[in-house]
mmCIF file of C-alpha atoms in Angstrom:
data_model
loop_
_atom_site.group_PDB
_atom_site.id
_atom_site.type_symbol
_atom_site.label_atom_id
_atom_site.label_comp_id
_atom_site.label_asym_id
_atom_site.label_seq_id
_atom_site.Cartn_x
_atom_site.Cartn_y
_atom_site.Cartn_z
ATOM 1 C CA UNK J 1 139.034 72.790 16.724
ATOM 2 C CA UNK J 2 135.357 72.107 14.953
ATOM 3 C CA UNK J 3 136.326 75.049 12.529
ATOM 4 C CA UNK J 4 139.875 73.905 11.463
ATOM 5 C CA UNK J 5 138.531 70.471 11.178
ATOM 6 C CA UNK J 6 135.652 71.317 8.663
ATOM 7 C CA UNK J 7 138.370 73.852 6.946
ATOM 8 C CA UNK J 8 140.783 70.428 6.717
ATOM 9 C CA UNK J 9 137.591 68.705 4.829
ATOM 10 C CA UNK J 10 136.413 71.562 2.873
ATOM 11 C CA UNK J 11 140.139 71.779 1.259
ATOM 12 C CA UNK J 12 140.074 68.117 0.502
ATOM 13 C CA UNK J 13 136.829 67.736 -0.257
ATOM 14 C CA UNK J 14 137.499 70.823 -2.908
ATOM 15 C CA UNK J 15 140.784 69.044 -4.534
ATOM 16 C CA UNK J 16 138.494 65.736 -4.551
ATOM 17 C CA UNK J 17 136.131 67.893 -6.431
ATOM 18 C CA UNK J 18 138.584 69.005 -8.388
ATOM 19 C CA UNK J 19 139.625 65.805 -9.920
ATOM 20 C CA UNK J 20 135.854 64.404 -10.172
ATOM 21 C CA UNK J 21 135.808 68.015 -12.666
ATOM 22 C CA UNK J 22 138.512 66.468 -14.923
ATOM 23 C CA UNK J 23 137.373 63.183 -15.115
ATOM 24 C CA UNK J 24 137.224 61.859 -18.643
ATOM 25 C CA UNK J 25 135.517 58.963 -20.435
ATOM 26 C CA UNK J 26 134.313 56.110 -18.856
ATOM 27 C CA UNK J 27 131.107 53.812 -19.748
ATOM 28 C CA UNK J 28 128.729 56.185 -19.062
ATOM 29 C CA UNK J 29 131.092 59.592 -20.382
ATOM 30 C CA UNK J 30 131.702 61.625 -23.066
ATOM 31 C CA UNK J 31 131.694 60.937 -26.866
ATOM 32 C CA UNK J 32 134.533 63.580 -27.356
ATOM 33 C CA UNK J 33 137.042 60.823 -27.427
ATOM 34 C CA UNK J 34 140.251 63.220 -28.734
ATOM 35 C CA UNK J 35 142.410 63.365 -25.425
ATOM 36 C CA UNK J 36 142.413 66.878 -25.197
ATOM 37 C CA UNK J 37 144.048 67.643 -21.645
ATOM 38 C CA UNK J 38 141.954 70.491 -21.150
ATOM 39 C CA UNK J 39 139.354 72.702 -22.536
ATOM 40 C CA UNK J 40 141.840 75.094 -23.927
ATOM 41 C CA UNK J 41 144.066 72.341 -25.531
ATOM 42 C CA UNK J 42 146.832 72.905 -22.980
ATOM 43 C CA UNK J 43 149.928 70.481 -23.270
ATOM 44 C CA UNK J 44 150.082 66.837 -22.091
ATOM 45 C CA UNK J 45 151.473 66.435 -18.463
ATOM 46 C CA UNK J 46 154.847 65.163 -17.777
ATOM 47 C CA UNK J 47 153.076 62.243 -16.844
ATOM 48 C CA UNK J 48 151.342 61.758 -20.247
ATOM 49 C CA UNK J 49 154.379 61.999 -21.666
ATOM 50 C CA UNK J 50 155.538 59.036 -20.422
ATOM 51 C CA UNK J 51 153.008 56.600 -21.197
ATOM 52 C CA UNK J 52 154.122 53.783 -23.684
ATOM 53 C CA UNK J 53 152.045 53.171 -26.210
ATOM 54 C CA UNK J 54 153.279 50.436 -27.544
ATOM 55 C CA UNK J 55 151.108 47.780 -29.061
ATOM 56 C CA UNK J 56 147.588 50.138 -27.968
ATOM 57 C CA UNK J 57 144.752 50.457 -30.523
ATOM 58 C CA UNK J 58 141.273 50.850 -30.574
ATOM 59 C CA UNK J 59 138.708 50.412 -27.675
ATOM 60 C CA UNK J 60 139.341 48.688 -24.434
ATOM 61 C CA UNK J 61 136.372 47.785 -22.264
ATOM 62 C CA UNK J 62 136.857 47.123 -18.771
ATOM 63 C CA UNK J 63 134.220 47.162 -15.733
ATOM 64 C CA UNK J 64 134.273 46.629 -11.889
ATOM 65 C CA UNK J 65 134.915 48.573 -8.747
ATOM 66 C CA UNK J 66 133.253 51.466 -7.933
ATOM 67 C CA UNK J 67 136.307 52.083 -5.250
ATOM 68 C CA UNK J 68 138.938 52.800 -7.572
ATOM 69 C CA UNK J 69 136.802 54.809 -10.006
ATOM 70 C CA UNK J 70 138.297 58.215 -8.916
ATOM 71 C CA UNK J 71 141.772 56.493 -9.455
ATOM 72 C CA UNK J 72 140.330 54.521 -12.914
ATOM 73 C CA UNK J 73 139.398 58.157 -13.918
ATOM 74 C CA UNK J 74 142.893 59.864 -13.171
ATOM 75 C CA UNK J 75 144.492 57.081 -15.147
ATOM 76 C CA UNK J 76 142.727 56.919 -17.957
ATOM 77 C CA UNK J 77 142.839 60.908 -18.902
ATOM 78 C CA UNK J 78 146.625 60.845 -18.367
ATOM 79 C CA UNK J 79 146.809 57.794 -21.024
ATOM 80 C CA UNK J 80 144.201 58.693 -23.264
ATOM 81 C CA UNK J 81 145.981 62.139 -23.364
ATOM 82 C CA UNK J 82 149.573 60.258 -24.497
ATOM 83 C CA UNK J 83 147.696 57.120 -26.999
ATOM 84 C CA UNK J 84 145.868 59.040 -29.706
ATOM 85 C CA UNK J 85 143.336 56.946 -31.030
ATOM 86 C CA UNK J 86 143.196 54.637 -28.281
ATOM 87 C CA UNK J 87 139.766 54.446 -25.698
ATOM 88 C CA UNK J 88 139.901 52.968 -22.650
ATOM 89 C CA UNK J 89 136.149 52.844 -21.382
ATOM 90 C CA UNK J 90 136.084 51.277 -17.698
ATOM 91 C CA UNK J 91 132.328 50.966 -16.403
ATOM 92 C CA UNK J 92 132.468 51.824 -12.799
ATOM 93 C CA UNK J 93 129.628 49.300 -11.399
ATOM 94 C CA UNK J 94 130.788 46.495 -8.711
ATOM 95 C CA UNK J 95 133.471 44.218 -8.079
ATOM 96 C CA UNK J 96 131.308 41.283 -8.360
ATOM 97 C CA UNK J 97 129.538 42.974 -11.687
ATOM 98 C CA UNK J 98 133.274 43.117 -13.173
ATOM 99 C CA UNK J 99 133.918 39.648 -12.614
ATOM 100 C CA UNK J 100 130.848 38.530 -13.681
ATOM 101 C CA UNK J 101 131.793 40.548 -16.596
ATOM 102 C CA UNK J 102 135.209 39.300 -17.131
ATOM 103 C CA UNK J 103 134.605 35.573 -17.178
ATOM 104 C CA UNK J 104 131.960 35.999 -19.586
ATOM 105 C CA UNK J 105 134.317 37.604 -21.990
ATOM 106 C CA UNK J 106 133.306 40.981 -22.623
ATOM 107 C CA UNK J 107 135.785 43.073 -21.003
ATOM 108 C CA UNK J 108 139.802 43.302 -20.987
ATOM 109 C CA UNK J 109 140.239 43.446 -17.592
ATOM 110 C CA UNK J 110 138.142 43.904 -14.387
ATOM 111 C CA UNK J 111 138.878 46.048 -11.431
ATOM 112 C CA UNK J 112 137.907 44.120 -8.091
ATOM 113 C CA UNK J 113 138.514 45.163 -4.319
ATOM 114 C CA UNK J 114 138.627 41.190 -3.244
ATOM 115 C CA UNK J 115 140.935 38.435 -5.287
ATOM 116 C CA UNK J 116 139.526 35.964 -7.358
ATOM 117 C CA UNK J 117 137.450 32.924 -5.787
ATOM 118 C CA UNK J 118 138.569 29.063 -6.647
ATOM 119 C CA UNK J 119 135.383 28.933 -8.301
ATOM 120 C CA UNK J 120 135.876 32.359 -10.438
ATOM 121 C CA UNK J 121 139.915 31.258 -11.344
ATOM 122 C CA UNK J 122 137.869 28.106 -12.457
ATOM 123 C CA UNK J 123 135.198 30.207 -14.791
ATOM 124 C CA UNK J 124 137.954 32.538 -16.074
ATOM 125 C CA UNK J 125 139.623 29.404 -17.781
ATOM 126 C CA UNK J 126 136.818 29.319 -20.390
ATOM 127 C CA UNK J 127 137.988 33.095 -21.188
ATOM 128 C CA UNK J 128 141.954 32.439 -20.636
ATOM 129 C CA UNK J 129 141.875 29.462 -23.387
ATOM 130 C CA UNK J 130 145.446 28.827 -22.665
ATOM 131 C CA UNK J 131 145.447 30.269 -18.849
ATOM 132 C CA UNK J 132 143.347 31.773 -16.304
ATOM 133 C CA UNK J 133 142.574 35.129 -14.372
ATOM 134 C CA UNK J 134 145.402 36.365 -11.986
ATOM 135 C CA UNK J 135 144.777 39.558 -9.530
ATOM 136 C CA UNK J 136 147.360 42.010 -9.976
ATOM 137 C CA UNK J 137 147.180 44.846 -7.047
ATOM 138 C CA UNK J 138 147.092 48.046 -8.181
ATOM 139 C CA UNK J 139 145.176 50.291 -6.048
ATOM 140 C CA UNK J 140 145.524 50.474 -2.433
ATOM 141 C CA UNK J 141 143.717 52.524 0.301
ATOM 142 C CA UNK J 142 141.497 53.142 3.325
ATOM 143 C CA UNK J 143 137.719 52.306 3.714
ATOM 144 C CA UNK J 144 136.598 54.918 5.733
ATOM 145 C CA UNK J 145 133.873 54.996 7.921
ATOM 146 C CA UNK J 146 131.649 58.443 7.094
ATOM 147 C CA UNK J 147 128.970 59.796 9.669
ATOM 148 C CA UNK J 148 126.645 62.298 9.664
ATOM 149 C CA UNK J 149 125.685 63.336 12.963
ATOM 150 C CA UNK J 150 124.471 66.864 13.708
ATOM 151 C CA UNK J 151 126.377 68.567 16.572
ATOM 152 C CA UNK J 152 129.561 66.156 16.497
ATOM 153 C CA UNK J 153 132.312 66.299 13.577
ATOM 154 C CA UNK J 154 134.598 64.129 14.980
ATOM 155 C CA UNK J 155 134.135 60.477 16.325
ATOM 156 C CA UNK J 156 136.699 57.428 17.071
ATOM 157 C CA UNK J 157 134.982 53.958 17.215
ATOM 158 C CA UNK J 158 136.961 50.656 17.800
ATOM 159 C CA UNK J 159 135.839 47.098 15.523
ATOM 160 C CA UNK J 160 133.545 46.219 18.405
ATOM 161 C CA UNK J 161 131.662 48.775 18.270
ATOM 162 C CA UNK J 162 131.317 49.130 14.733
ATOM 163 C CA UNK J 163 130.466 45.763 14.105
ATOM 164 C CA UNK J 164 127.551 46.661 16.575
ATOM 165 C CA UNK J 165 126.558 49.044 14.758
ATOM 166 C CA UNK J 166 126.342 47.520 11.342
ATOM 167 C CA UNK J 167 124.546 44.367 12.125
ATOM 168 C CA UNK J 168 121.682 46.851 14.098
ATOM 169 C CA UNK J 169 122.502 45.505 17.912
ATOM 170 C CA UNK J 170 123.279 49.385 19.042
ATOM 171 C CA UNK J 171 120.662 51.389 17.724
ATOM 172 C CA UNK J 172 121.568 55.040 19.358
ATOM 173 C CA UNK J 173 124.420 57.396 19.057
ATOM 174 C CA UNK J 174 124.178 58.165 22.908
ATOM 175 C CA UNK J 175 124.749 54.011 23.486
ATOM 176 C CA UNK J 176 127.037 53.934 26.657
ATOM 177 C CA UNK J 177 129.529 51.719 24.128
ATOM 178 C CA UNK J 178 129.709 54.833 21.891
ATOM 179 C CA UNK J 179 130.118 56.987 24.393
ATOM 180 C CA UNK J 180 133.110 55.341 26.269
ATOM 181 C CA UNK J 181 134.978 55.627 23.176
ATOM 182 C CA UNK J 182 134.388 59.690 22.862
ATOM 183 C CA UNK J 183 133.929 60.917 26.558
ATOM 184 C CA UNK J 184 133.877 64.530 24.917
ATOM 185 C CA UNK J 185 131.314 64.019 22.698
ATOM 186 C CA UNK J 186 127.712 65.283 23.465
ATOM 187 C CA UNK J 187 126.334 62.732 21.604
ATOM 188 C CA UNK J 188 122.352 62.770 20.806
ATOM 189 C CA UNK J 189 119.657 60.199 21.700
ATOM 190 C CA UNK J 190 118.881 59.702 17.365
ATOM 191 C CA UNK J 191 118.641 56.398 15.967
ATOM 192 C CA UNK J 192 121.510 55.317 14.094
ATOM 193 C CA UNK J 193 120.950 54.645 10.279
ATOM 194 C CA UNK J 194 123.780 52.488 9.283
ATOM 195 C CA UNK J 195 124.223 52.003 5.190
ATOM 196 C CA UNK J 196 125.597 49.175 3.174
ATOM 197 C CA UNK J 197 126.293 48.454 -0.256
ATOM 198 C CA UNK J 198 123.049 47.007 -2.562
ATOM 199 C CA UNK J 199 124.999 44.964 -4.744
ATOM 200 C CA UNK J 200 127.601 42.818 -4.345
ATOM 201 C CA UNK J 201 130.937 44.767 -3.578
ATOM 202 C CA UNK J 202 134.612 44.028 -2.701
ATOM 203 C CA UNK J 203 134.241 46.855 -0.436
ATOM 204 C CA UNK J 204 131.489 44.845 1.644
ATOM 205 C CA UNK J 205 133.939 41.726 1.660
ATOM 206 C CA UNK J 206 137.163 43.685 3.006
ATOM 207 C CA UNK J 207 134.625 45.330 5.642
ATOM 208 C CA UNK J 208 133.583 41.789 6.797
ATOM 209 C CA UNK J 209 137.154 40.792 6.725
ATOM 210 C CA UNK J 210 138.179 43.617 8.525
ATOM 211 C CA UNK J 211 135.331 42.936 11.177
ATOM 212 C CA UNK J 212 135.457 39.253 11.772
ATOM 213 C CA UNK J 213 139.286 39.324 12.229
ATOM 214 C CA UNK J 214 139.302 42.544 14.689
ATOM 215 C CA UNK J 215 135.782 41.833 16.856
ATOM 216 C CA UNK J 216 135.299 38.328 15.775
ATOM 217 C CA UNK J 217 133.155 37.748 18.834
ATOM 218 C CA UNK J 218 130.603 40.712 17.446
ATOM 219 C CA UNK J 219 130.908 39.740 13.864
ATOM 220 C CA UNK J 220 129.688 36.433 13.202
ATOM 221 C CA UNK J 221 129.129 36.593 9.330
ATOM 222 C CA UNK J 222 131.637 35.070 6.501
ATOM 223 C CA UNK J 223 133.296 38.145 4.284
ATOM 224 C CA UNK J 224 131.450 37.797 1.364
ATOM 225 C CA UNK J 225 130.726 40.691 -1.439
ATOM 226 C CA UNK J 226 126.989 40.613 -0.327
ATOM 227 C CA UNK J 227 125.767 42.623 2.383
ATOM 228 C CA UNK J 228 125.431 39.701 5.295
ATOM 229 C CA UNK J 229 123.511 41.446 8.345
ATOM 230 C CA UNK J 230 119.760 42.318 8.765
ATOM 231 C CA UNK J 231 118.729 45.820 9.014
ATOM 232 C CA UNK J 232 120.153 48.779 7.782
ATOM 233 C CA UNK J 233 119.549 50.637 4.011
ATOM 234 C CA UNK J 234 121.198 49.976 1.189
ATOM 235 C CA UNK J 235 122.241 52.203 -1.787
ATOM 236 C CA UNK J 236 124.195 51.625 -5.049
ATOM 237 C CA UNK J 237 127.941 52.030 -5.304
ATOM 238 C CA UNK J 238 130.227 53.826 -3.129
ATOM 239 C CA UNK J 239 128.984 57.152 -4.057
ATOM 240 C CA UNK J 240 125.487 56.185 -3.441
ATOM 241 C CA UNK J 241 126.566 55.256 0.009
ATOM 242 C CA UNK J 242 128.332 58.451 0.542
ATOM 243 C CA UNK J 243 125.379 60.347 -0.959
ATOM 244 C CA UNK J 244 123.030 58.875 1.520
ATOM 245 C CA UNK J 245 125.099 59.980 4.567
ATOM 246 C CA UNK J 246 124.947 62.912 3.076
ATOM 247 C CA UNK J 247 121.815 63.529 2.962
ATOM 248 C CA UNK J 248 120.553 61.549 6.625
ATOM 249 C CA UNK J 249 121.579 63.137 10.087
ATOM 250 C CA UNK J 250 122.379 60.455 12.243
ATOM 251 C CA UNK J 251 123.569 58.167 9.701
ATOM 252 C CA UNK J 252 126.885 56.390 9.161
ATOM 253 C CA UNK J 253 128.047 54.085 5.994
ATOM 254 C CA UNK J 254 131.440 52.794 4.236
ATOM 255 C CA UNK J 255 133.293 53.919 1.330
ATOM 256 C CA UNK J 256 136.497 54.936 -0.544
ATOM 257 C CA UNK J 257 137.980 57.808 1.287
ATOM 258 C CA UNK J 258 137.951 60.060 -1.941
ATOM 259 C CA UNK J 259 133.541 60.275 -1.407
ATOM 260 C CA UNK J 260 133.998 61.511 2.078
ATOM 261 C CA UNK J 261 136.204 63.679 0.630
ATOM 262 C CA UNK J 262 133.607 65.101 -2.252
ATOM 263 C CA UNK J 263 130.914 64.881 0.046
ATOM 264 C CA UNK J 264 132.475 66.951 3.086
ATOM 265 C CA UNK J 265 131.882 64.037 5.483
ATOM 266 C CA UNK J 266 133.284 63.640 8.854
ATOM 267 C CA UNK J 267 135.066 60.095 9.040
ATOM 268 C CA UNK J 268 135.600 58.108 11.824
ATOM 269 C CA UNK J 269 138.973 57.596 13.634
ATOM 270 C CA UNK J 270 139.785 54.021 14.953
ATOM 271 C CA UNK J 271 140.753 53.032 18.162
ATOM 272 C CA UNK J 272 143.046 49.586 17.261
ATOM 273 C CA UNK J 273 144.499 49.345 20.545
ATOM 274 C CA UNK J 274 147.123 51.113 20.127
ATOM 275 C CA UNK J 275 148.418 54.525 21.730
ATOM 276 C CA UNK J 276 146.146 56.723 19.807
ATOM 277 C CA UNK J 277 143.063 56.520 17.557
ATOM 278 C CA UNK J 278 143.966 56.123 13.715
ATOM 279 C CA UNK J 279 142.468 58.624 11.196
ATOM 280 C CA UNK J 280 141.224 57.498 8.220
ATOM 281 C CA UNK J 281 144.353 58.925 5.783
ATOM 282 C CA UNK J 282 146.436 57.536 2.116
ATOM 283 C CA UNK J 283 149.027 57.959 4.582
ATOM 284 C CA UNK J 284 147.990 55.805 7.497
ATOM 285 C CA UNK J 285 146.518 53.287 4.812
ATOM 286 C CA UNK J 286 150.151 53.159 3.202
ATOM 287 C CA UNK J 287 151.414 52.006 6.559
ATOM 288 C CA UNK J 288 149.158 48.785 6.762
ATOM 289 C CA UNK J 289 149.540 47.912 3.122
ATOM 290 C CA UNK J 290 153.285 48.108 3.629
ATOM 291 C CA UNK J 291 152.965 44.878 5.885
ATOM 292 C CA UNK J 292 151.085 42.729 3.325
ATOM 293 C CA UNK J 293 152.261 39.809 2.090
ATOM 294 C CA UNK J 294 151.524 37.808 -1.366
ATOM 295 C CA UNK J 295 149.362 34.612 -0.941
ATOM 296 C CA UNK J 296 148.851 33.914 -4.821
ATOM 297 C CA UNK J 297 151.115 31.518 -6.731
ATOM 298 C CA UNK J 298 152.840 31.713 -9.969
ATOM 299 C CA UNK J 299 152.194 34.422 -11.875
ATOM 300 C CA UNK J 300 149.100 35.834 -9.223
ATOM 301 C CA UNK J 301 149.373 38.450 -6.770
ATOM 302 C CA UNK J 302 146.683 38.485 -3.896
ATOM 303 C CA UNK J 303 147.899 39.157 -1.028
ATOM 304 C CA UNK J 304 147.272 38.917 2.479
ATOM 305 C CA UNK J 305 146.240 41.962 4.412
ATOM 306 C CA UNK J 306 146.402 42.137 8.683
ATOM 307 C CA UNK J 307 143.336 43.578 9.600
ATOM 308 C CA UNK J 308 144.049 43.217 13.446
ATOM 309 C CA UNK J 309 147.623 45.540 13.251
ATOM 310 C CA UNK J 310 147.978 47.945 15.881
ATOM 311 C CA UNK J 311 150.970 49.352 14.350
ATOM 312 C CA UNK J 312 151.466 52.868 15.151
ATOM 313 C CA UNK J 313 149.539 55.120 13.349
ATOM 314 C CA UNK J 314 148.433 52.163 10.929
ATOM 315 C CA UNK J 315 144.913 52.648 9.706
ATOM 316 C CA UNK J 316 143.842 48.690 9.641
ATOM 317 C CA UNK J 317 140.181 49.186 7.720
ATOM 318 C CA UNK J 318 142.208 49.398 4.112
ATOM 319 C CA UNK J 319 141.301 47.683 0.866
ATOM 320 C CA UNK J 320 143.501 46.733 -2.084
ATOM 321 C CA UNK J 321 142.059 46.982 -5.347
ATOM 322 C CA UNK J 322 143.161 44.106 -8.417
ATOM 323 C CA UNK J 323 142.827 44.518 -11.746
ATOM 324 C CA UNK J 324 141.924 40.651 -13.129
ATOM 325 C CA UNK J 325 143.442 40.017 -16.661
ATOM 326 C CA UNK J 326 144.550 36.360 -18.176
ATOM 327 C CA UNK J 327 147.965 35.404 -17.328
ATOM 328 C CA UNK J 328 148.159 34.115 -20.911
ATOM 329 C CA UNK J 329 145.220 33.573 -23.921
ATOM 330 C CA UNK J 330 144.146 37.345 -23.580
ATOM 331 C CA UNK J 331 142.311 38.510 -26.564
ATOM 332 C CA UNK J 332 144.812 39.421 -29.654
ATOM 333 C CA UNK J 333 143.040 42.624 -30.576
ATOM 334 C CA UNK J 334 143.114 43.888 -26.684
ATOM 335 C CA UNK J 335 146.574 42.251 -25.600
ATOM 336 C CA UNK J 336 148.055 45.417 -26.548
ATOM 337 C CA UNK J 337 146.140 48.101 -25.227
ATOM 338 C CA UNK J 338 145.834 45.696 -21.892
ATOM 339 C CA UNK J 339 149.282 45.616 -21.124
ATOM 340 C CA UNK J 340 150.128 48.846 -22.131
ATOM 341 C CA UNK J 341 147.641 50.893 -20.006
ATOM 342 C CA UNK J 342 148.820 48.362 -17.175
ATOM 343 C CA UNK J 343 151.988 49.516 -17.724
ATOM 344 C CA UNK J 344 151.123 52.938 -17.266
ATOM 345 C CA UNK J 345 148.772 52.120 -14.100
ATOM 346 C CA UNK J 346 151.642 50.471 -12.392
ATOM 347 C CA UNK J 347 154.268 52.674 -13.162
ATOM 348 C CA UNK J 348 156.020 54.841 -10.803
ATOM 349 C CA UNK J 349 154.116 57.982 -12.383
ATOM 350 C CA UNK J 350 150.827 56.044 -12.446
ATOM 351 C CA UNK J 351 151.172 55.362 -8.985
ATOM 352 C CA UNK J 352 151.957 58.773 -7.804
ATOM 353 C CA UNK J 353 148.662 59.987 -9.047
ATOM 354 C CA UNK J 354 146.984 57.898 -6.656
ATOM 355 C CA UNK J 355 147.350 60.071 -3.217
ATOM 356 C CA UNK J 356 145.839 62.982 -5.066
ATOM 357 C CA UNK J 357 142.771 61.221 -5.249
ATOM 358 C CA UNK J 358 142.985 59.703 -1.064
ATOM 359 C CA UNK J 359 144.058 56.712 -2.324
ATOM 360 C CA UNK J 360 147.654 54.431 -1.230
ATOM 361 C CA UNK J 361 150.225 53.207 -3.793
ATOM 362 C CA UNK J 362 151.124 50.007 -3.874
ATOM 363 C CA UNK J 363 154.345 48.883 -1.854
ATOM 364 C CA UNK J 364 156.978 49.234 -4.175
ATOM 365 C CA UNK J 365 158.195 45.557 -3.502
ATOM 366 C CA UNK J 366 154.977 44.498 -5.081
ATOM 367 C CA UNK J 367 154.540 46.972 -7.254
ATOM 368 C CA UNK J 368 158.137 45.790 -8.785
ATOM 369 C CA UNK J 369 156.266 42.201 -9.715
ATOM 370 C CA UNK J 370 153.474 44.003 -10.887
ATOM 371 C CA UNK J 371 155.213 45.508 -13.691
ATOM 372 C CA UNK J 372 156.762 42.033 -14.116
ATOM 373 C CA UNK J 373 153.893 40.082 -14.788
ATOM 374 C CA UNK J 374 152.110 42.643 -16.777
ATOM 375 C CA UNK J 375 155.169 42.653 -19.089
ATOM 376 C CA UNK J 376 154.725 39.090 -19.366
ATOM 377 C CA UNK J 377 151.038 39.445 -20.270
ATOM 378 C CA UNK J 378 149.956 37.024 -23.150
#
């Protein structure tokens, strides 16, 4: 079982890798900037192909979310490959740092794993002259919970527990808590090393949410993008995160699922309550998202997310990703290239991308006003 487990991660972790090999520019990328599909000039997919250009020009600047990078990256190669002349540069730092980002003018969008505050949708109406910032979701998935722990590959934990274990109050992987969950286990007396994000992150906040609505009696801290509890390390971005668990035995952190993936770690399975343990999977993820509802009026689109589901076979730990634009007074010489690419993202081939990088489209109900509102972009 150990064997065709790690031969289940290998293979994904390989296709992950394979992606992360294609990836094209962001912030930090290449100058080559032709939209070459591949290094022998192959032709465009058949999802290039159907990317509408309309309106795109020049150089669109975007930042935010480390969680939807892998996605970001997919995206922007298959668009980049179909708008010649046309550079979409998205700066894969934090949800908070894309916000920040956004209201201050400098980017067309911002990618963000939490909706707006009342205070932000205030700030963004300096930036939206005639409007203000909306959340559209575009992105879903799980947050999975990777662990490196020497001698044990697989793991299920329930929100108790976890929350235990991120805010330092069990401190051992052989903790009789731990151990009721996974009676199979021959779980070591090692110190756990439990890692959060440095910065702020939307992936932090959906974590707390996830926590204080399914062991609210062991998580006592608001769901905010800072790290809240004492203790622990912290690292930068999800893929520091993952790197760290990497590199620590006995260690355990949160992240996109695509980074355990390209790391080869083990994930943890949650026990909701219902009949069985739910793996982290796009799958399983797609299942809880299904259920959301929207919360945001007029023309925004947060929704509402049940962290406490014990659906069957609904992973509950999940996190939708927005991209923030102006509902109206976007930028003239970006309005284009915004909605456009949007477009694209949002689109029924834009969406299908997603699950080859362990991510969840977004329901198709929602995804439907989506596309509305983008095409209504002004």
């Amino acid at each position: 079982m150990k064997l065709q487990r790690k031969n289940r991660l290998r293979a994904t972790a390989l296709g992950a890798l394979a992606v992360s090999g294609a990836l094209v520019l962001t912030a930090c990328g290449s100058d080559d900037n032709s939209g070459d599909t591949s290094a022998t000039g192959g032709a465009k997919t058949k999802a290039a192909s159907n990317v509408k250009c309309d309106g795109a020009k020049g150089q669109l600047r975007a930042s935010g979310s480390s969680a939807q990078k892998n996605a970001m990256d997919l995206w922007v190669k298959e668009y980049m490959a179909a708008c010649s002349g046309v550079e979409i540069n998205y700066n894969s730092s934090s949800s908070g740092e894309g916000i920040v980002a956004f209201n201050q003018g400098t980017v067309g969008f911002a990618g963000s794993d939490s909706a707006l505050k009342p205070e932000e949708v205030a700030d963004s109406k300096k930036i939206c002259k005639s409007g203000q910032g909306i959340n559209l979701p575009m992105v879903g998935g799980p947050i999975a919970v990777g662990f490196h722990l020497e001698g044990v590959d697989s793991l299920t934990l329930d929100a108790p527990t976890l929350a235990k274990i991120f805010d330092t109050k069990i401190k051992k992987w052989n903790d009789e808590a731990i151990a009721k969950l996974n009676p199979d286990a021959e779980l070591p007396d090692k110190a756990i090393q439990p890692f959060h994000r440095s910065e702020d992150s939307g992936t932090t906040q959906n974590l707390g949410k996830y926590l204080g609505a399914a062991a609210p009696s062991d998580w006592k801290y608001e769901a905010e993008k800072k790290w809240p509890a004492p203790g622990g390390q912290a690292a930068s971005g999800s893929s520091g995160v993952a790197t760290q668990v990497k590199q620590v035995d006995g260690s355990i952190g949160y992240f996109e699922l695509s980074y355990a993936a390209s790391q080869q770690l083990s994930t943890v399975d949650i026990d909701t309550g219902g009949s069985t343990p739910v793996k982290a999977s796009s799958e399983n993820a797609s299942k809880a998202i299904a259920a959301a509802k929207v919360k945001g009026t007029g023309k925004d689109l947060a929704l509402d997310l049940d962290y406490t589901t014990k659906a069957e076979g609904a992973y509950p730990l999940v996190l939708v990703t927005y991209e923030v634009v102006c509902d109206t007074g976007n930028k003239a010489d970006t309005l284009g290239t915004v909605k456009s690419f949007l477009t694209y993202t949002a689109s029924e081939d834009g969406q299908k991308l997603l699950t080859e990088a362990g991510y969840a489209p977004i329901p198709a109900e929602i995804n439907a006003k989506v596309r509305e509102t983008v095409a209504g972009l002004s």
